[in-house]
Coordinates of C-alpha atoms (C1' of nucleotides) in Angstrom, one line a residue:
Chain A
M13 CA 20.5 -3.0 -9.9
E14 CA 17.4 -3.4 -8.0
N15 CA 14.0 -2.4 -9.5
S16 CA 13.5 0.1 -6.6
E17 CA 16.8 1.8 -7.3
V18 CA 16.0 2.3 -10.9
A19 CA 12.5 3.6 -10.0
R20 CA 14.0 6.0 -7.5
V21 CA 16.1 7.6 -10.2
F22 CA 13.1 8.2 -12.3
Y23 CA 11.1 9.7 -9.4
E24 CA 14.0 12.0 -8.9
I25 CA 14.1 13.1 -12.5
A26 CA 10.3 13.7 -12.3
D27 CA 10.8 16.0 -9.4
Y28 CA 13.5 18.0 -11.1
L29 CA 11.5 18.4 -14.2
E30 CA 8.4 19.4 -12.2
L31 CA 10.5 22.1 -10.5
Q32 CA 11.6 23.3 -13.9
G33 CA 8.0 23.6 -14.9
V34 CA 8.4 21.0 -17.7
P35 CA 4.8 19.9 -18.6
F36 CA 3.8 16.2 -18.9
K37 CA 7.2 14.7 -18.7
P38 CA 7.1 14.4 -14.9
K39 CA 4.0 12.3 -15.2
A40 CA 5.6 10.1 -17.8
Y41 CA 8.7 9.5 -15.6
R42 CA 6.5 8.7 -12.5
R43 CA 4.4 6.3 -14.4
A44 CA 7.5 4.5 -15.7
A45 CA 9.0 4.5 -12.1
A46 CA 5.7 3.1 -10.6
N47 CA 5.6 0.3 -13.2
I48 CA 9.2 -0.6 -12.6
E49 CA 8.5 -0.8 -8.8
G50 CA 5.6 -3.1 -9.3
L51 CA 7.3 -5.2 -11.9
D52 CA 7.0 -8.9 -11.8
G53 CA 10.6 -9.8 -12.2
S54 CA 13.9 -8.0 -12.3
I55 CA 14.3 -5.0 -14.5
E56 CA 17.8 -6.3 -15.5
D57 CA 16.2 -9.4 -16.9
F58 CA 13.8 -7.3 -19.0
L59 CA 16.8 -5.4 -20.3
K60 CA 18.7 -8.6 -21.0
K61 CA 15.8 -10.1 -22.9
G62 CA 15.2 -6.8 -24.8
E63 CA 11.7 -6.6 -23.3
L64 CA 11.8 -3.2 -21.7
N65 CA 9.3 -1.8 -24.2
E66 CA 6.8 -4.3 -23.0
I67 CA 6.6 -2.5 -19.7
P68 CA 3.8 0.1 -19.9
G69 CA 5.0 3.7 -19.7
I70 CA 8.5 2.8 -21.0
G71 CA 9.3 3.9 -24.5
E72 CA 12.4 4.4 -26.4
A73 CA 13.9 7.3 -24.4
I74 CA 13.3 5.7 -20.9
A75 CA 14.4 2.3 -22.1
E76 CA 17.7 3.8 -23.2
K77 CA 18.1 5.5 -19.9
I78 CA 17.5 2.2 -18.1
R79 CA 20.2 0.6 -20.2
E80 CA 22.7 3.4 -19.4
L81 CA 21.8 3.2 -15.7
I82 CA 22.2 -0.6 -15.4
E83 CA 25.3 -0.9 -17.6
T84 CA 27.2 2.1 -16.2
G85 CA 25.6 2.6 -12.8
K86 CA 24.8 6.2 -13.5
L87 CA 22.8 8.5 -15.7
E88 CA 24.2 11.5 -17.5
Y89 CA 20.7 13.0 -17.8
L90 CA 20.1 12.9 -14.1
D91 CA 23.6 14.3 -13.4
K92 CA 22.8 17.2 -15.7
L93 CA 19.5 17.9 -13.9
R94 CA 21.2 17.7 -10.5
A95 CA 23.8 20.3 -11.6
E96 CA 21.0 22.7 -12.7
L97 CA 19.2 22.9 -9.3
P98 CA 20.2 22.3 -5.7
K99 CA 19.3 18.9 -4.3
G100 CA 17.7 20.4 -1.2
L101 CA 14.8 21.7 -3.3
L102 CA 13.6 18.2 -3.6
D103 CA 13.2 18.1 0.2
L104 CA 11.0 21.2 0.0
L105 CA 8.5 19.2 -2.1
E106 CA 8.1 16.9 0.8
I107 CA 6.5 19.7 2.8
P108 CA 2.7 19.8 2.6
E109 CA 1.5 23.0 1.0
V110 CA 4.8 23.4 -0.9
G111 CA 4.6 22.3 -4.5
P112 CA 7.1 22.8 -7.4
K113 CA 5.9 26.3 -8.1
T114 CA 6.3 27.5 -4.5
A115 CA 9.7 25.8 -4.2
M116 CA 11.0 27.5 -7.3
I117 CA 9.7 30.9 -6.2
L118 CA 11.4 30.5 -2.8
Y119 CA 14.6 29.5 -4.6
K120 CA 14.6 32.3 -7.1
E121 CA 13.3 35.1 -4.8
L122 CA 15.2 34.2 -1.6
G123 CA 17.8 31.8 -2.7
I124 CA 16.3 29.1 -0.5
K125 CA 18.0 25.8 -1.2
S126 CA 17.0 23.6 1.7
V127 CA 14.5 23.0 4.5
D128 CA 16.9 24.7 6.9
D129 CA 17.1 27.8 4.7
L130 CA 13.3 27.9 4.5
K131 CA 13.1 27.7 8.3
A132 CA 15.5 30.6 8.7
A133 CA 13.6 32.7 6.2
I134 CA 10.3 32.1 7.9
F135 CA 12.0 33.0 11.2
D136 CA 12.9 36.3 9.8
H137 CA 9.5 36.7 8.1
K138 CA 11.1 37.0 4.7
L139 CA 8.4 35.1 2.9
Q140 CA 5.9 37.9 3.3
G141 CA 8.1 40.1 1.1
I142 CA 7.3 37.9 -1.9
K143 CA 4.2 38.8 -4.0
G144 CA 1.4 36.4 -3.3
F145 CA 2.8 35.3 0.1
G146 CA 1.0 36.5 3.2
P147 CA 1.3 35.7 6.9
K148 CA -1.1 32.7 6.6
T149 CA 1.0 31.1 3.9
E150 CA 4.1 31.6 6.0
E151 CA 2.5 30.0 9.0
K152 CA 1.1 27.1 6.9
I153 CA 4.5 26.3 5.5
L154 CA 6.0 26.3 8.9
Q155 CA 3.4 23.9 10.1
G156 CA 4.1 21.7 7.1
I157 CA 7.8 21.7 8.0
R158 CA 6.9 20.6 11.6
I159 CA 4.8 17.7 10.2
V160 CA 7.6 16.5 7.9
E161 CA 10.0 16.7 10.8
S162 CA 7.8 14.9 13.3
R163 CA 6.2 12.2 11.2
A164 CA 8.2 9.0 11.2
G165 CA 6.6 8.2 7.8
R166 CA 3.2 6.8 7.3
S167 CA 0.9 5.0 9.7
L168 CA 0.7 1.3 9.9
L169 CA -2.5 -0.2 8.5
N170 CA -3.5 -1.4 11.9
D171 CA -3.2 2.0 13.5
A172 CA -5.0 3.8 10.7
Y173 CA -7.7 1.1 10.8
Q174 CA -8.3 1.5 14.5
T175 CA -8.4 5.3 14.3
A176 CA -10.8 5.2 11.3
A177 CA -13.1 2.9 13.1
Q178 CA -13.3 5.3 16.0
V179 CA -13.9 8.4 13.8
L180 CA -16.6 6.5 11.8
S181 CA -18.4 5.3 14.9
Y182 CA -18.4 8.8 16.3
L183 CA -19.9 10.2 13.1
Q184 CA -22.4 7.4 12.9
E185 CA -23.5 8.1 16.5
K186 CA -23.9 11.8 15.7
H187 CA -25.7 11.2 12.4
P188 CA -27.5 7.9 12.6
G189 CA -28.7 6.5 9.3
Q190 CA -26.3 8.4 7.1
M191 CA -24.4 6.4 4.6
M192 CA -20.7 6.6 5.3
S193 CA -17.6 4.7 4.4
I194 CA -13.8 4.6 4.7
A195 CA -12.2 5.4 1.3
G196 CA -8.7 5.9 0.1
S197 CA -5.7 3.6 0.7
L198 CA -7.3 2.4 3.9
R199 CA -10.2 0.9 2.0
R200 CA -7.7 -0.7 -0.3
M201 CA -5.9 -2.0 2.8
K202 CA -2.5 -0.8 1.9
E203 CA 0.2 -1.8 4.3
T204 CA 0.8 1.9 5.3
I205 CA -1.6 4.7 5.2
G206 CA -0.8 8.4 4.5
D207 CA -4.1 9.7 5.8
I208 CA -7.6 8.5 6.4
D209 CA -10.3 9.3 4.0
I210 CA -14.0 9.3 5.0
L211 CA -16.9 9.7 2.7
V212 CA -20.4 10.6 3.8
A213 CA -23.7 10.9 1.9
S214 CA -25.8 13.8 3.2
E215 CA -28.0 16.6 2.1
E216 CA -26.8 18.6 5.1
P217 CA -23.0 18.7 4.6
G218 CA -22.6 21.7 7.0
K219 CA -23.7 19.7 10.0
I220 CA -21.4 16.8 9.1
M221 CA -18.5 19.3 8.8
D222 CA -19.3 20.8 12.2
S223 CA -19.4 17.4 13.9
F224 CA -16.2 16.3 12.2
V225 CA -14.0 19.2 13.1
S226 CA -15.2 19.1 16.7
I227 CA -14.3 15.5 17.3
K228 CA -12.5 14.8 20.5
G229 CA -8.9 14.1 19.7
A230 CA -8.6 16.6 16.9
D231 CA -5.4 18.6 17.3
E232 CA -5.7 20.9 14.4
I233 CA -8.2 21.8 11.8
I234 CA -6.3 21.9 8.5
A235 CA -9.2 23.0 6.3
K236 CA -13.0 23.4 6.7
G237 CA -15.2 23.9 3.7
D238 CA -18.8 23.3 2.7
T239 CA -18.2 19.7 1.6
K240 CA -14.7 18.9 2.4
S241 CA -12.6 19.2 5.6
S242 CA -9.3 17.9 7.0
I243 CA -8.1 17.5 10.5
R244 CA -5.1 16.2 12.2
L245 CA -5.7 14.1 15.3
K246 CA -3.5 14.1 18.4
N247 CA -2.0 10.8 17.3
G248 CA -0.6 12.6 14.2
I249 CA -2.9 10.9 11.8
Q250 CA -4.6 13.2 9.2
V251 CA -8.3 12.5 8.5
D252 CA -10.0 13.9 5.4
I253 CA -13.8 14.0 5.0
R254 CA -15.9 14.6 2.0
V255 CA -19.7 14.9 1.9
V256 CA -21.6 14.3 -1.3
S257 CA -25.2 13.8 -2.2
R258 CA -26.8 10.4 -2.1
E259 CA -27.0 10.3 -5.9
S260 CA -23.2 10.7 -6.2
Y261 CA -22.2 8.5 -3.3
G262 CA -21.2 5.5 -5.5
A263 CA -19.2 7.6 -7.9
A264 CA -17.5 9.5 -5.0
L265 CA -16.7 6.2 -3.2
Q266 CA -15.1 4.9 -6.4
Y267 CA -13.2 8.1 -6.9
F268 CA -11.9 8.5 -3.4
T269 CA -10.9 4.9 -3.0
G270 CA -8.3 5.2 -5.8
S271 CA -5.7 4.4 -6.4
K272 CA -4.9 7.4 -8.4
E273 CA -3.4 5.2 -11.0
H274 CA -6.4 2.9 -11.1
N275 CA -8.7 5.9 -11.5
V276 CA -6.6 7.3 -14.4
E277 CA -7.1 3.9 -16.2
L278 CA -10.8 3.9 -15.4
R279 CA -11.3 7.4 -16.7
K280 CA -9.4 6.6 -19.9
L281 CA -11.6 3.6 -20.3
A282 CA -14.7 5.7 -19.9
I283 CA -13.5 8.2 -22.5
S284 CA -12.9 5.4 -24.9
K285 CA -16.5 4.3 -24.5
G286 CA -17.8 7.9 -25.0
M287 CA -18.3 8.4 -21.4
K288 CA -16.8 10.6 -18.7
I289 CA -16.3 9.8 -15.0
S290 CA -16.0 12.1 -12.1
E291 CA -16.7 12.0 -8.4
Y292 CA -20.3 13.0 -9.3
G293 CA -21.1 10.2 -11.6
L294 CA -20.7 8.5 -14.9
F295 CA -21.8 10.7 -17.7
E296 CA -22.4 10.4 -21.5
R297 CA -19.7 12.6 -22.9
K298 CA -21.6 14.4 -25.6
T299 CA -24.9 15.1 -23.9
E300 CA -23.5 15.4 -20.3
K301 CA -26.3 13.0 -19.4
K302 CA -25.8 11.3 -16.1
L303 CA -25.8 7.6 -16.5
T304 CA -25.3 6.5 -12.9
G305 CA -23.7 7.7 -9.7
D306 CA -25.4 6.4 -6.6
D307 CA -23.9 2.8 -6.7
E308 CA -20.2 2.1 -7.0
K309 CA -20.9 -1.5 -8.5
E310 CA -23.1 0.0 -11.2
I311 CA -20.2 2.2 -12.4
Y312 CA -18.0 -0.8 -13.1
R313 CA -20.9 -2.7 -14.6
M314 CA -21.7 0.2 -17.0
L315 CA -18.1 0.2 -18.1
D316 CA -18.5 -3.5 -19.0
L317 CA -16.2 -4.4 -16.1
Q318 CA -16.4 -7.1 -13.4
F319 CA -16.6 -5.4 -10.1
I320 CA -13.1 -4.7 -8.9
P321 CA -12.6 -5.1 -5.1
P322 CA -10.8 -2.1 -3.6
E323 CA -7.7 -4.2 -2.6
L324 CA -7.0 -4.8 -6.3
R325 CA -7.3 -1.2 -7.5
E326 CA -3.6 -0.5 -8.0
A327 CA -3.3 -0.5 -11.7
R328 CA -1.6 -3.9 -11.7
G329 CA -3.6 -5.5 -14.5
E330 CA -7.0 -5.5 -12.7
M331 CA -8.7 -3.5 -15.4
D332 CA -7.8 -6.0 -18.2
A333 CA -8.7 -8.9 -16.0
A334 CA -12.0 -7.3 -15.1
A335 CA -12.8 -6.5 -18.8
N336 CA -12.3 -10.2 -19.6
Y337 CA -14.2 -11.3 -16.5
R338 CA -11.1 -13.1 -15.3
L339 CA -10.6 -11.5 -11.9
P340 CA -9.8 -14.2 -9.3
E341 CA -12.4 -14.9 -6.7
L342 CA -10.4 -13.5 -3.7
V343 CA -10.1 -15.2 -0.4
A344 CA -12.7 -13.7 1.9
Y345 CA -12.3 -12.1 5.3
D346 CA -14.0 -15.1 6.9
D347 CA -12.4 -17.9 5.0
L348 CA -9.7 -18.9 7.6
K349 CA -10.4 -22.1 9.5
G350 CA -7.5 -21.6 11.9
D351 CA -4.2 -20.0 12.7
L352 CA -0.9 -21.8 12.4
H353 CA 1.6 -19.5 14.0
C354 CA 0.8 -18.3 17.6
H355 CA 2.9 -17.8 20.7
S356 CA 2.0 -18.4 24.4
E357 CA 3.5 -17.5 27.7
W358 CA 5.7 -20.6 27.4
S359 CA 8.0 -18.3 25.4
D360 CA 7.9 -14.5 25.0
A361 CA 4.1 -14.0 24.7
S362 CA 1.3 -13.4 27.1
G363 CA -1.6 -15.7 27.5
T364 CA -1.9 -19.4 28.1
I365 CA -2.5 -22.2 25.6
E366 CA -6.1 -22.3 26.9
D367 CA -6.4 -18.6 26.2
L368 CA -5.3 -19.2 22.6
R369 CA -7.8 -22.0 22.2
D370 CA -10.6 -19.8 23.6
K371 CA -9.8 -17.0 21.3
A372 CA -9.7 -19.4 18.4
E373 CA -13.1 -20.6 19.4
E374 CA -14.4 -17.1 19.6
L375 CA -13.2 -16.6 16.0
N376 CA -15.0 -19.8 14.9
Y377 CA -11.8 -21.5 14.0
E378 CA -11.5 -25.3 13.8
Y379 CA -7.9 -25.3 14.9
V380 CA -5.0 -23.2 16.3
A381 CA -1.3 -24.0 16.5
V382 CA 0.9 -23.2 19.4
T383 CA 4.3 -22.4 17.9
D384 CA 6.6 -21.0 20.5
H385 CA 10.2 -20.0 19.8
S386 CA 13.0 -22.6 19.7
Q387 CA 15.9 -22.9 22.0
S388 CA 18.5 -20.7 20.5
L389 CA 16.3 -17.7 20.4
K390 CA 17.2 -16.8 24.0
I391 CA 15.9 -13.2 23.7
A392 CA 12.4 -14.6 23.2
A393 CA 12.7 -17.2 25.9
G394 CA 13.0 -20.0 23.3
L395 CA 11.9 -23.4 24.7
S396 CA 14.6 -26.0 25.7
E397 CA 14.1 -29.5 24.4
E398 CA 12.8 -30.5 27.8
R399 CA 10.3 -27.6 28.0
L400 CA 9.1 -28.3 24.5
A401 CA 8.5 -31.9 25.4
D402 CA 6.6 -30.7 28.4
Q403 CA 4.5 -28.4 26.3
V404 CA 3.7 -31.1 23.8
K405 CA 2.5 -33.3 26.6
N406 CA 0.5 -30.5 28.0
I407 CA -1.2 -29.9 24.6
R408 CA -2.1 -33.6 24.3
T409 CA -3.8 -33.5 27.7
L410 CA -5.7 -30.4 26.7
R411 CA -7.0 -32.1 23.6
E412 CA -8.4 -34.9 25.7
Q413 CA -10.3 -32.4 27.7
Q414 CA -11.7 -30.4 24.8
E415 CA -11.3 -31.6 21.2
R416 CA -12.3 -28.3 19.4
P417 CA -10.8 -26.1 18.4
W418 CA -8.0 -28.5 17.8
V419 CA -4.7 -27.4 19.2
F420 CA -1.7 -28.3 17.1
A421 CA 1.6 -28.9 18.9
G422 CA 4.0 -26.9 16.8
S423 CA 7.1 -24.8 17.1
E424 CA 8.6 -21.8 15.4
V425 CA 12.0 -23.3 14.8
D426 CA 14.9 -21.1 14.0
I427 CA 16.8 -21.8 10.8
L428 CA 20.4 -21.8 11.9
K429 CA 23.2 -20.2 9.9
D430 CA 24.0 -23.4 8.0
G431 CA 20.4 -24.3 7.3
R432 CA 20.0 -26.8 10.1
L433 CA 16.9 -26.5 12.3
D434 CA 17.2 -25.5 15.9
Y435 CA 16.1 -28.9 17.3
P436 CA 17.4 -32.3 16.5
K437 CA 15.3 -34.7 14.5
D438 CA 14.0 -36.8 17.3
V439 CA 12.7 -33.7 19.1
L440 CA 11.0 -32.4 15.9
R441 CA 9.4 -35.8 15.4
E442 CA 7.2 -35.3 18.4
L443 CA 5.7 -32.2 16.9
D444 CA 2.7 -32.0 14.6
F445 CA 4.6 -29.6 12.4
A446 CA 7.1 -26.8 12.4
V447 CA 7.0 -23.2 11.3
I448 CA 10.6 -22.3 10.3
S449 CA 12.1 -18.9 10.3
V450 CA 15.2 -16.8 10.1
H451 CA 15.8 -14.7 13.2
S452 CA 19.6 -14.1 13.0
R453 CA 22.4 -13.2 10.6
F454 CA 20.2 -11.2 8.3
K455 CA 23.2 -9.8 6.4
M456 CA 24.3 -13.0 4.7
D457 CA 24.8 -12.7 0.9
E458 CA 22.1 -13.8 -1.3
K459 CA 23.7 -17.1 -2.3
E460 CA 24.4 -18.2 1.2
M461 CA 21.0 -17.1 2.5
T462 CA 19.2 -18.9 -0.3
K463 CA 21.1 -22.1 0.4
R464 CA 20.4 -21.7 4.1
I465 CA 16.6 -21.4 3.6
V466 CA 16.5 -24.1 0.9
T467 CA 18.4 -26.6 3.2
A468 CA 16.0 -25.9 6.1
M469 CA 13.0 -26.6 3.9
S470 CA 14.1 -30.2 3.3
N471 CA 13.2 -31.1 6.8
E472 CA 10.0 -33.2 6.7
K473 CA 8.4 -31.5 9.7
A474 CA 8.8 -28.1 8.2
K475 CA 5.4 -26.9 6.7
I476 CA 5.5 -23.1 6.8
L477 CA 8.2 -20.6 6.1
A478 CA 7.4 -17.8 8.5
H479 CA 7.9 -14.1 7.6
P480 CA 9.8 -15.1 4.5
T481 CA 11.6 -11.9 3.7
G482 CA 12.3 -10.7 7.3
R483 CA 11.4 -7.0 6.5
I484 CA 10.0 -4.8 9.1
I485 CA 8.1 -1.9 7.7
G486 CA 10.0 1.4 8.1
Q487 CA 12.8 -0.3 10.1
R488 CA 14.4 -3.2 8.3
T489 CA 14.6 -4.2 4.7
S490 CA 14.3 -7.8 3.4
Y491 CA 17.3 -10.0 3.7
E492 CA 18.6 -11.1 0.4
F493 CA 17.7 -14.5 -1.2
D494 CA 16.7 -15.9 -4.5
F495 CA 12.9 -15.9 -4.4
E496 CA 12.6 -18.2 -7.4
K497 CA 14.8 -20.9 -5.9
V498 CA 13.1 -20.7 -2.5
A499 CA 9.7 -20.8 -4.2
E500 CA 10.7 -24.0 -6.1
A501 CA 12.0 -25.6 -2.9
A502 CA 8.8 -24.7 -1.1
K503 CA 6.8 -26.3 -3.8
S504 CA 8.7 -29.5 -4.0
N505 CA 8.8 -29.9 -0.2
G506 CA 5.1 -28.9 0.3
I507 CA 6.0 -25.9 2.3
A508 CA 3.7 -22.8 2.4
F509 CA 4.9 -19.2 2.4
E510 CA 3.5 -17.3 5.3
I511 CA 1.8 -14.0 5.2
N512 CA 2.7 -12.9 8.7
S513 CA -0.1 -10.6 9.7
F514 CA 1.7 -8.6 12.3
P515 CA 1.1 -4.9 11.2
E516 CA 4.8 -4.0 11.1
R517 CA 5.6 -7.2 9.1
L518 CA 2.9 -8.0 6.6
D519 CA 5.5 -10.4 5.1
L520 CA 5.1 -11.6 2.4
N521 CA 3.8 -8.3 1.1
D522 CA 1.2 -8.0 -1.6
I523 CA 3.6 -8.1 -4.5
N524 CA 5.5 -11.1 -3.2
V525 CA 2.3 -12.9 -2.6
R526 CA 1.3 -12.6 -6.2
K527 CA 4.7 -13.7 -7.2
A528 CA 4.5 -16.7 -4.9
I529 CA 1.1 -17.7 -6.3
D530 CA 2.4 -17.4 -9.8
Y531 CA 5.2 -19.9 -8.9
G532 CA 2.4 -22.2 -7.7
S533 CA 3.1 -21.8 -4.0
T534 CA 0.6 -22.2 -1.2
I535 CA 0.2 -19.3 1.3
A536 CA -0.5 -19.6 5.0
I537 CA -2.1 -16.5 6.6
N538 CA -1.0 -16.4 10.2
S539 CA -1.2 -14.0 13.1
D540 CA 2.2 -14.6 14.9
A541 CA 0.1 -13.5 17.9
H542 CA 2.1 -12.7 21.1
D543 CA -1.2 -12.1 22.9
P544 CA -4.5 -14.0 22.2
S545 CA -6.2 -10.8 21.2
Q546 CA -3.7 -10.5 18.3
L547 CA -5.2 -13.5 16.5
E548 CA -7.4 -10.8 15.0
Y549 CA -4.4 -9.4 13.1
T550 CA -5.1 -12.0 10.4
R551 CA -7.6 -9.4 9.0
F552 CA -4.5 -7.5 7.7
G553 CA -2.9 -10.7 6.4
I554 CA -6.1 -11.6 4.5
A555 CA -6.1 -8.1 3.1
T556 CA -2.5 -8.6 2.0
A557 CA -3.4 -11.9 0.4
R558 CA -6.3 -10.2 -1.4
R559 CA -4.0 -7.4 -2.6
G560 CA -1.8 -10.3 -3.9
W561 CA -4.7 -11.7 -5.9
A562 CA -5.0 -14.8 -3.7
R563 CA -8.0 -17.1 -3.9
R564 CA -9.2 -19.3 -1.1
S565 CA -7.7 -22.4 -2.8
D566 CA -4.3 -20.7 -2.4
I567 CA -4.6 -20.5 1.4
L568 CA -3.4 -23.4 3.5
N569 CA -5.3 -22.5 6.6
A570 CA -8.5 -22.1 4.7
L571 CA -8.6 -25.8 4.7
P572 CA -10.8 -27.6 7.1
L573 CA -9.1 -29.5 9.9
D574 CA -9.2 -33.0 8.4
E575 CA -7.8 -31.9 5.1
L576 CA -5.1 -30.0 6.8
M577 CA -4.2 -33.1 8.9
K578 CA -3.9 -35.1 5.7
R579 CA -1.7 -32.3 4.2
F580 CA 0.5 -32.4 7.3
G581 CA 0.7 -36.2 7.2
L582 CA -1.0 -36.6 10.5
K583 CA -3.8 -38.7 9.3
Chain B
dG19 C1' 8.1 11.2 -22.7
dC20 C1' 4.4 8.0 -23.9
dC21 C1' 0.7 6.4 -26.5
dG22 C1' -3.1 5.1 -30.0
dT23 C1' -11.8 3.1 -30.6
dT24 C1' -8.9 10.9 -30.4
dT25 C1' -4.4 7.1 -33.4
dT26 C1' 1.9 8.6 -35.5
dC27 C1' 0.7 14.1 -33.9
dG28 C1' -1.5 16.1 -30.3
dG29 C1' -3.2 15.3 -26.1
dC30 C1' -2.1 13.9 -21.4
dC31 C1' -8.2 13.4 -15.0
dC32 C1' -10.8 16.9 -12.7
dG33 C1' -12.7 19.5 -8.9
dA34 C1' -12.5 21.6 -3.9
dC35 C1' -10.2 24.7 -0.8
dT36 C1' -7.1 28.4 0.5
dG37 C1' -5.0 32.8 0.5
dT38 C1' -4.8 36.8 -1.3
dT39 C1' -3.1 38.3 -7.0
dT40 C1' -9.8 41.6 -6.4
dT41 C1' -10.3 37.2 -10.6
dC42 C1' -7.0 33.3 -9.9
dA43 C1' -2.8 30.3 -9.1
dG44 C1' -1.2 26.7 -6.4
dT45 C1' -1.8 22.4 -4.0
dC46 C1' -3.9 18.3 -3.0
dG47 C1' -6.2 14.1 -3.6

DNA sequence: GCCGTTTTCGGCCCGACTGTTTTCAGTCG
């Protein structure tokens, strides 16, 4: 049973218990679920080795439930909870403004068991008959239902990033000189973003609120208060703003950056040191004396912690590492020396090879690789052997005209179903290197797929495994393969795992990056650009690398050109 | 249900905003 499946069971239990008004247990189950999701290794292995209790948040009771779940495929306790309350009530909890209390009141008072029931009840204005429910509440819940129904999930990092940049520059223009920052999951650069959080330091919060809610593109003002407001933009993205005083800005930035789990750990640490932390500052617990608040870095310092970069604040061991001054020095946003996976108009992209080179130059890269699709990927206008030969010749001529940035003649070669590559050896020999990838037959079983990828890796021109898991965020899950075996093969063949920076891919993801690095693998952060402007997507790949605790030394294309040439056996 | 510089029982983060219950509960982050 997959970790995610086990986690889902415990999230469901937490929801049911919350509906029943059971205190504290929901939090315990959610914590266990979150830790299982982020686990390094399979939960089944932990069970086999009798190491479940080593996972934080898992004690005797939950360990026993995990055992039952994995061994029998079901859980009596969950079945019991399911029998007690209708399943549709869980859907009600997805609606903004509807929490466990409201859901239970709706169920008990009106017999509402599903979102459809709720819609019908609102249509008949039945909610207003309940004590404590007025017309506004009814309207708000209806709005919430519309949002749930319309939103196709969370926004991709790239979309949220663009939107946030626009909102921020609007505010900066209106209020020049004010300190402001992105906070929340966007500052942590998570692969998907629920809503955008913005923090502003100002002694005149009212003015900021007024500007904020009157921004062009606002579709709905969800809330407007003295220091806190929320709007929904026409593109569906919710933006929350919070204004604090200058003296609290650092504490607020820390607080609103999260993650929630990270903050819980930080608060606990503060308590253990006789301090207390809130969005207003770090305080001495007994005297309520404020120790600091204006500078985020100072808060970590006063708690005897190394500064923890936002990308690491996920309660995945960063607190311990920071306490021991063992945080890795993360790869920086300007550490890349080039891009090793880009497409041109020779296959399915726009832009010439010269355009790619010019964009690489603009980014101060030392090199860029042209890696168009291989022949069998007809849908992406994969290059025939003849066209590929032409392209290589073309690139060599270009190099003679202009040496830097250096243009590598590569190819994104399909891994065929039996693990052979999509060009014969003599054709591959003409290339500087090959990026290899799976673009077909995603549904193979794990064993077959593992063998397929491992076989492909033995080709001497193969240097990078592109988008290694094949997942597309919100659309397609990873194909199945044995990560450990592939990582071993990668290491012994000198092949790097790619972080494909395309916003809907970000593959490897943060957790897998960390896993890969633990196996001793090298990571290549590539754009997979299908337009020269998309070379800038590597920002999100770098963010993902940082979230996976990667250092510069883990990154293949942080190497300068001559070292990379040696690595590729070209020098 | 978990956990331990509060320590094996008793606590579990904390504050803003909203609607409406005229004093606060519910939700959210």
